[in-house]
CSV table of C-alpha atoms in Angstrom, one decimal:
chain,number,residue,atom,x,y,z
A,1,MET,CA,1.1,32.7,-12.3
A,2,ALA,CA,-1.8,34.7,-12.6
A,3,GLU,CA,-4.0,32.0,-11.0
A,4,THR,CA,-5.1,32.1,-7.4
A,5,SER,CA,-3.6,29.4,-5.2
A,6,VAL,CA,-6.5,26.8,-3.4
A,7,ILE,CA,-3.6,26.8,-1.0
A,8,THR,CA,-4.0,29.2,2.0
A,9,PRO,CA,-1.1,30.6,4.6
A,10,GLU,CA,-3.5,28.5,7.3
A,11,MET,CA,-2.9,25.0,5.4
A,12,GLN,CA,0.8,26.0,4.1
A,13,ALA,CA,1.1,26.4,8.3
A,14,LEU,CA,0.0,23.0,9.0
A,15,VAL,CA,3.0,21.6,6.6
A,16,GLY,CA,5.3,19.9,9.3
A,17,THR,CA,2.8,19.2,12.0
A,18,ASP,CA,2.0,16.1,13.3
A,19,SER,CA,-1.5,14.2,14.1
A,20,VAL,CA,-2.8,13.2,17.4
A,21,PRO,CA,-0.7,9.9,18.4
A,22,VAL,CA,-3.1,6.9,18.1
A,23,PHE,CA,-2.2,3.5,19.2
A,24,TYR,CA,-3.3,-0.1,18.4
A,25,ASP,CA,-3.3,-3.3,19.7
A,26,VAL,CA,-2.2,-5.8,16.5
A,27,GLU,CA,-4.9,-8.7,16.4
A,28,LYS,CA,-4.4,-12.3,14.8
A,29,GLY,CA,-7.6,-12.1,13.7
A,30,ALA,CA,-7.3,-8.8,12.3
A,31,ILE,CA,-4.5,-9.8,10.3
A,32,ARG,CA,-6.8,-13.2,9.2
A,33,LYS,CA,-9.5,-11.4,8.0
A,34,PHE,CA,-7.3,-8.8,6.0
A,35,ALA,CA,-5.7,-11.9,4.4
A,36,ARG,CA,-8.9,-13.3,3.4
A,37,ALA,CA,-9.8,-9.9,2.4
A,38,ILE,CA,-6.9,-9.2,0.1
A,39,GLY,CA,-6.6,-13.2,-1.2
A,40,ASP,CA,-3.6,-13.4,0.2
A,41,PRO,CA,-3.4,-17.6,1.6
A,42,SER,CA,0.1,-17.0,3.0
A,43,PRO,CA,0.5,-19.1,6.0
A,44,LEU,CA,2.5,-16.1,7.7
A,45,TYR,CA,-0.4,-14.5,8.0
A,46,VAL,CA,-3.0,-17.0,10.0
A,47,ASP,CA,-0.1,-20.1,11.0
A,48,GLN,CA,2.1,-19.2,14.4
A,49,LYS,CA,4.1,-22.3,13.5
A,50,ALA,CA,5.0,-21.2,10.1
A,51,ALA,CA,5.7,-17.5,10.7
A,52,VAL,CA,8.6,-18.9,13.5
A,53,ALA,CA,9.6,-21.3,11.0
A,54,ALA,CA,9.9,-18.7,8.7
A,55,GLY,CA,12.1,-16.4,11.3
A,56,TYR,CA,9.8,-14.2,12.6
A,57,ALA,CA,8.4,-13.9,15.9
A,58,GLY,CA,5.0,-14.9,15.5
A,59,ILE,CA,2.2,-14.3,12.7
A,60,ILE,CA,3.3,-11.1,11.1
A,61,ALA,CA,0.7,-8.7,9.1
A,62,PRO,CA,0.7,-8.6,5.5
A,63,PRO,CA,2.6,-5.6,3.5
A,64,THR,CA,-0.1,-3.3,3.6
A,65,PHE,CA,-1.9,-3.6,6.7
A,66,ALA,CA,-1.1,-0.4,8.1
A,67,ARG,CA,-4.3,0.8,5.8
A,68,LEU,CA,-6.3,0.0,9.0
A,69,LEU,CA,-4.0,1.2,11.4
A,70,ILE,CA,-5.4,4.9,10.8
A,71,PRO,CA,-3.5,7.6,12.3
A,72,GLY,CA,-5.8,10.2,14.5
A,73,PRO,CA,-7.1,13.4,13.5
A,74,GLY,CA,-4.2,16.7,12.9
A,75,SER,CA,-3.5,18.4,15.9
A,76,LYS,CA,-5.2,21.7,14.2
A,77,PRO,CA,-8.1,21.0,11.9
A,78,PHE,CA,-7.1,21.3,8.2
A,79,PRO,CA,-9.3,24.0,6.0
A,80,GLU,CA,-10.5,21.9,3.2
A,81,PRO,CA,-12.0,23.7,0.6
A,82,PHE,CA,-13.2,20.2,-1.7
A,83,ARG,CA,-15.4,17.4,-1.0
A,84,ARG,CA,-14.2,14.9,-3.2
A,85,ILE,CA,-11.7,12.3,-2.3
A,86,LEU,CA,-9.2,10.1,-4.4
A,87,ASP,CA,-6.0,8.4,-3.5
A,88,GLY,CA,-3.2,9.2,-5.3
A,89,GLY,CA,-0.9,6.4,-4.0
A,90,SER,CA,1.7,5.0,-1.2
A,91,ALA,CA,5.0,4.5,-0.7
A,92,TYR,CA,6.0,2.4,2.1
A,93,ARG,CA,9.5,1.8,3.7
A,94,TYR,CA,9.5,-1.7,5.8
A,95,SER,CA,12.3,-1.7,8.9
A,96,GLU,CA,10.4,-4.6,10.4
A,97,PRO,CA,7.3,-6.5,10.1
A,98,ILE,CA,4.5,-5.7,12.0
A,99,VAL,CA,3.5,-8.9,14.6
A,100,ALA,CA,0.1,-10.2,16.2
A,101,GLY,CA,0.8,-9.1,19.5
A,102,ASP,CA,2.4,-5.6,18.8
A,103,ARG,CA,1.5,-2.1,20.4
A,104,ILE,CA,1.5,0.2,17.3
A,105,ARG,CA,1.8,3.9,18.1
A,106,VAL,CA,0.9,5.8,14.6
A,107,ILE,CA,1.5,9.3,14.1
A,108,ALA,CA,1.1,10.9,10.8
A,109,ARG,CA,3.0,14.0,9.6
A,110,LEU,CA,1.5,16.7,7.2
A,111,VAL,CA,5.1,16.9,4.9
A,112,GLU,CA,3.8,18.3,1.2
A,113,LEU,CA,1.0,20.3,-0.2
A,114,PHE,CA,1.0,21.2,-3.9
A,115,GLU,CA,-2.1,21.6,-6.3
A,116,LYS,CA,-2.5,20.7,-10.2
A,117,HIS,CA,-5.0,22.1,-12.9
A,118,GLY,CA,-6.1,18.8,-14.7
A,119,ARG,CA,-9.3,17.1,-15.8
A,120,LEU,CA,-11.2,17.2,-12.6
A,121,GLY,CA,-10.4,21.0,-12.5
A,122,THR,CA,-8.1,22.5,-9.7
A,123,MET,CA,-7.3,19.4,-7.6
A,124,LEU,CA,-5.0,19.8,-4.1
A,125,PHE,CA,-2.2,16.9,-2.9
A,126,LYS,CA,-1.6,16.4,0.4
A,127,VAL,CA,1.2,14.1,1.1
A,128,HIS,CA,1.7,12.8,4.8
A,129,GLU,CA,4.5,10.7,6.4
A,130,ILE,CA,3.0,8.2,8.6
A,131,ARG,CA,5.1,6.4,10.9
A,132,TYR,CA,3.9,3.2,12.9
A,133,GLU,CA,6.2,2.6,15.9
A,134,ASN,CA,6.1,-0.6,17.7
A,135,GLN,CA,6.4,-1.0,21.7
A,136,HIS,CA,10.1,-1.7,21.0
A,137,GLY,CA,10.3,2.1,20.3
A,138,ARG,CA,11.3,0.9,16.8
A,139,VAL,CA,9.5,2.7,13.5
A,140,ALA,CA,8.6,-1.0,11.8
A,141,GLN,CA,7.0,0.8,8.8
A,142,ALA,CA,6.4,4.0,7.3
A,143,GLN,CA,4.0,5.1,5.1
A,144,ARG,CA,4.1,8.4,2.4
A,145,SER,CA,0.4,8.6,1.0
A,146,THR,CA,-1.1,11.2,-1.2
A,147,VAL,CA,-4.5,11.9,-1.1
A,148,ILE,CA,-6.4,14.2,-3.7
A,149,THR,CA,-9.2,16.7,-2.9
A,150,TYR,CA,-11.1,17.7,-5.9
B,1,MET,CA,8.8,-19.0,-15.4
B,2,SER,CA,10.2,-20.8,-12.1
B,3,THR,CA,7.9,-23.2,-9.8
B,4,ARG,CA,9.8,-22.6,-6.8
B,5,LYS,CA,7.8,-24.0,-3.6
B,6,ALA,CA,6.3,-22.2,-0.8
B,7,GLY,CA,8.9,-21.6,1.5
B,8,ALA,CA,11.6,-22.2,-0.9
B,9,ILE,CA,14.7,-19.9,-0.9
B,10,LEU,CA,15.6,-16.9,-3.7
B,11,TYR,CA,18.8,-16.4,-3.6
B,12,PHE,CA,20.2,-12.8,-5.2
B,13,ASP,CA,22.8,-14.3,-7.0
B,14,ASP,CA,20.5,-16.0,-9.0
B,15,LEU,CA,19.1,-13.0,-10.6
B,16,ARG,CA,19.6,-11.2,-13.6
B,17,VAL,CA,18.3,-7.4,-14.3
B,18,GLY,CA,15.2,-8.1,-16.4
B,19,ASP,CA,14.2,-11.0,-15.2
B,20,LEU,CA,10.3,-11.4,-14.8
B,21,LEU,CA,8.2,-11.8,-11.5
B,22,PRO,CA,5.8,-14.6,-11.7
B,23,VAL,CA,2.5,-13.1,-12.7
B,24,LEU,CA,-0.5,-12.9,-10.1
B,25,THR,CA,-3.8,-12.4,-11.2
B,26,LYS,CA,-6.5,-11.2,-9.4
B,27,ARG,CA,-10.7,-11.0,-10.1
B,28,PRO,CA,-11.7,-8.5,-7.7
B,29,ASP,CA,-15.8,-8.6,-7.6
B,30,THR,CA,-18.1,-7.2,-5.5
B,31,ARG,CA,-17.7,-9.2,-2.4
B,32,GLN,CA,-14.0,-8.5,-2.4
B,33,LEU,CA,-14.4,-4.8,-2.1
B,34,VAL,CA,-16.8,-4.9,1.0
B,35,MET,CA,-14.5,-7.5,2.7
B,36,TYR,CA,-11.7,-5.4,2.0
B,37,ALA,CA,-13.9,-2.1,3.1
B,38,GLY,CA,-14.5,-4.3,6.3
B,39,ALA,CA,-10.8,-5.4,6.9
B,40,SER,CA,-9.3,-2.1,6.4
B,41,ASP,CA,-11.9,0.1,7.7
B,42,ASP,CA,-12.0,2.2,4.3
B,43,TYR,CA,-15.7,3.3,4.0
B,44,VAL,CA,-15.7,5.6,1.7
B,45,PRO,CA,-18.8,5.0,-0.2
B,46,ILE,CA,-17.9,4.8,-4.1
B,47,HIS,CA,-16.2,1.5,-3.5
B,48,TYR,CA,-19.6,0.0,-2.6
B,49,ASP,CA,-22.3,2.6,-3.3
B,50,LYS,CA,-23.8,2.1,-7.5
B,51,ASP,CA,-25.9,5.2,-7.1
B,52,LEU,CA,-23.8,7.5,-5.9
B,53,ALA,CA,-19.8,6.0,-8.4
B,54,ALA,CA,-23.0,6.3,-11.4
B,55,GLU,CA,-23.5,9.8,-10.0
B,56,ALA,CA,-19.4,10.6,-10.1
B,57,GLY,CA,-19.2,8.9,-13.8
B,58,HIS,CA,-18.4,5.3,-13.0
B,59,GLN,CA,-19.3,2.6,-14.4
B,60,SER,CA,-19.8,0.6,-11.4
B,61,VAL,CA,-18.0,0.8,-7.4
B,62,ILE,CA,-14.5,1.3,-8.0
B,63,VAL,CA,-11.7,-1.1,-6.6
B,64,HIS,CA,-10.0,0.6,-3.6
B,65,GLY,CA,-6.5,1.3,-4.9
B,66,ALA,CA,-5.2,-0.1,-1.8
B,67,LEU,CA,-6.3,-3.4,-2.5
B,68,LYS,CA,-4.4,-2.9,-5.6
B,69,SER,CA,-1.1,-2.3,-3.2
B,70,ALA,CA,-2.3,-5.3,-1.6
B,71,PHE,CA,-2.5,-7.6,-4.9
B,72,LEU,CA,1.1,-5.5,-5.6
B,73,GLY,CA,2.3,-6.8,-2.5
B,74,GLN,CA,1.6,-9.9,-2.9
B,75,LEU,CA,3.0,-10.4,-6.2
B,76,VAL,CA,6.6,-9.3,-4.2
B,77,THR,CA,6.1,-11.5,-1.1
B,78,ASP,CA,4.7,-14.6,-3.1
B,79,TRP,CA,8.4,-14.1,-5.5
B,80,MET,CA,10.9,-13.4,-2.9
B,81,GLY,CA,10.7,-16.7,-0.8
B,82,SER,CA,10.7,-18.0,2.3
B,83,GLU,CA,14.2,-15.7,3.4
B,84,GLY,CA,13.3,-12.4,1.4
B,85,ARG,CA,12.5,-9.6,2.8
B,86,ILE,CA,10.2,-6.8,1.7
B,87,VAL,CA,12.5,-3.3,2.4
B,88,GLU,CA,9.8,-1.1,0.0
B,89,LEU,CA,6.9,-0.5,-1.6
B,90,GLN,CA,5.7,1.9,-4.0
B,91,VAL,CA,2.4,2.3,-5.7
B,92,SER,CA,0.9,5.0,-7.8
B,93,TYR,CA,-3.2,4.7,-8.4
B,94,ARG,CA,-3.0,5.9,-12.2
B,95,GLY,CA,-6.0,4.6,-13.3
B,96,ILE,CA,-9.6,3.5,-12.2
B,97,ASP,CA,-10.4,-0.5,-11.9
B,98,TYR,CA,-13.7,-2.1,-11.5
B,99,PRO,CA,-15.2,-5.0,-10.0
B,100,GLY,CA,-15.4,-8.2,-12.5
B,101,ASP,CA,-12.5,-7.3,-14.5
B,102,VAL,CA,-9.2,-9.3,-14.3
B,103,LEU,CA,-6.7,-7.3,-13.4
B,104,THR,CA,-3.1,-9.0,-13.8
B,105,CYS,CA,0.3,-7.9,-11.3
B,106,LYS,CA,3.5,-8.1,-13.0
B,107,GLY,CA,6.7,-7.0,-12.2
B,108,LYS,CA,10.6,-7.0,-13.6
B,109,VAL,CA,13.5,-6.9,-12.0
B,110,THR,CA,15.6,-3.7,-12.8
B,111,ALA,CA,19.0,-3.1,-10.4
B,112,LEU,CA,21.1,-5.5,-8.0
B,113,ARG,CA,23.0,-3.5,-5.8
B,114,ARG,CA,24.9,-4.5,-2.3
B,115,GLU,CA,24.2,-2.0,0.1
B,116,GLY,CA,26.6,-2.6,3.4
B,117,THR,CA,25.6,-5.9,4.4
B,118,GLN,CA,22.3,-6.2,2.5
B,119,ASN,CA,21.7,-7.5,-0.9
B,120,LEU,CA,18.5,-5.5,-2.7
B,121,VAL,CA,16.9,-6.1,-5.4
B,122,ASP,CA,14.9,-3.4,-7.2
B,123,CYS,CA,11.8,-4.0,-9.5
B,124,ASP,CA,9.7,-2.2,-11.3
B,125,ILE,CA,5.8,-3.3,-10.7
B,126,TRP,CA,2.6,-2.7,-12.1
B,127,LEU,CA,-1.1,-3.8,-12.2
B,128,GLU,CA,-2.4,-4.0,-15.8
B,129,ASN,CA,-6.3,-4.1,-16.4
B,130,GLY,CA,-8.4,-6.7,-18.8
B,131,LYS,CA,-7.3,-4.5,-21.6
B,132,GLY,CA,-3.9,-4.9,-20.9
B,133,GLU,CA,-3.6,-1.4,-19.8
B,134,VAL,CA,-1.4,-0.3,-17.3
B,135,THR,CA,-3.7,1.5,-14.3
B,136,THR,CA,-1.0,1.1,-11.3
B,137,PRO,CA,2.4,1.5,-11.6
B,138,GLY,CA,4.9,0.9,-9.0
B,139,LYS,CA,8.2,0.1,-7.8
B,140,ALA,CA,9.2,-2.4,-5.2
B,141,VAL,CA,12.7,-3.1,-3.0
B,142,VAL,CA,13.4,-6.7,-1.4
B,143,ALA,CA,16.4,-8.1,0.4
B,144,LEU,CA,17.8,-11.6,-0.4
B,145,PRO,CA,20.2,-13.8,1.0
B,146,ALA,CA,23.1,-14.6,-1.4
B,147,ARG,CA,24.4,-18.2,-1.5
């Protein structure tokens, strides 16, 4: 372990901290636009009657719609050592759908920092647990997102 | 593969480990990447700036990982029927994909389990590029009704 880590104590101290909460009003137009962009023709994303007939409160959002509900900045700025960025992946957990008309409160918690040394040199992995809480006070879904900088 | 109509119900009892999900084929072009950038507020330039992508060593702009997640999400929601509910969707971006390629989403049932009142189905899901290489593996869990 002679190699020095790019993860400084200052960065490590940010693990466990939350982003500044932001609120989004989920509009059916935004859902329709998202569904069109991903090429998913399901009526559940555009047709109120079809969504209600399928047992939902209204038009629902596709499973990865929460990508649009971008978290606010960290409560303290992250001292980023790198310039280039890659998306490593996401893991979503769903309790209930996001429905058109919902007001969603988004908070991202930095839960893990680690580094790897590979083809691209030293890579810093930041893992955030992002919670999407609806106006009923329930976490409708959560996304564990891994972002790589190098 | 099954030819269930949209709105049909997929029952937990009818599945077996090893069953394949109906394949979903996607052909993202640069227009779709621009649409996705706008719809998801993702303006990372490597998805629309050809010069910048070339500088980073790519043959063209690259497909958003999150768009591939969306494709795999559709693979699952198309299959799970009108009573199915998606519980988990996990996707890892292992390889780069380019617009113009044919991307094929596939999946396989790996476990059937009952947890409390829920009938849960575990699936391996993945996306292959035109050469048949898996660039984007993942997993999904859905809850289904029983007969």
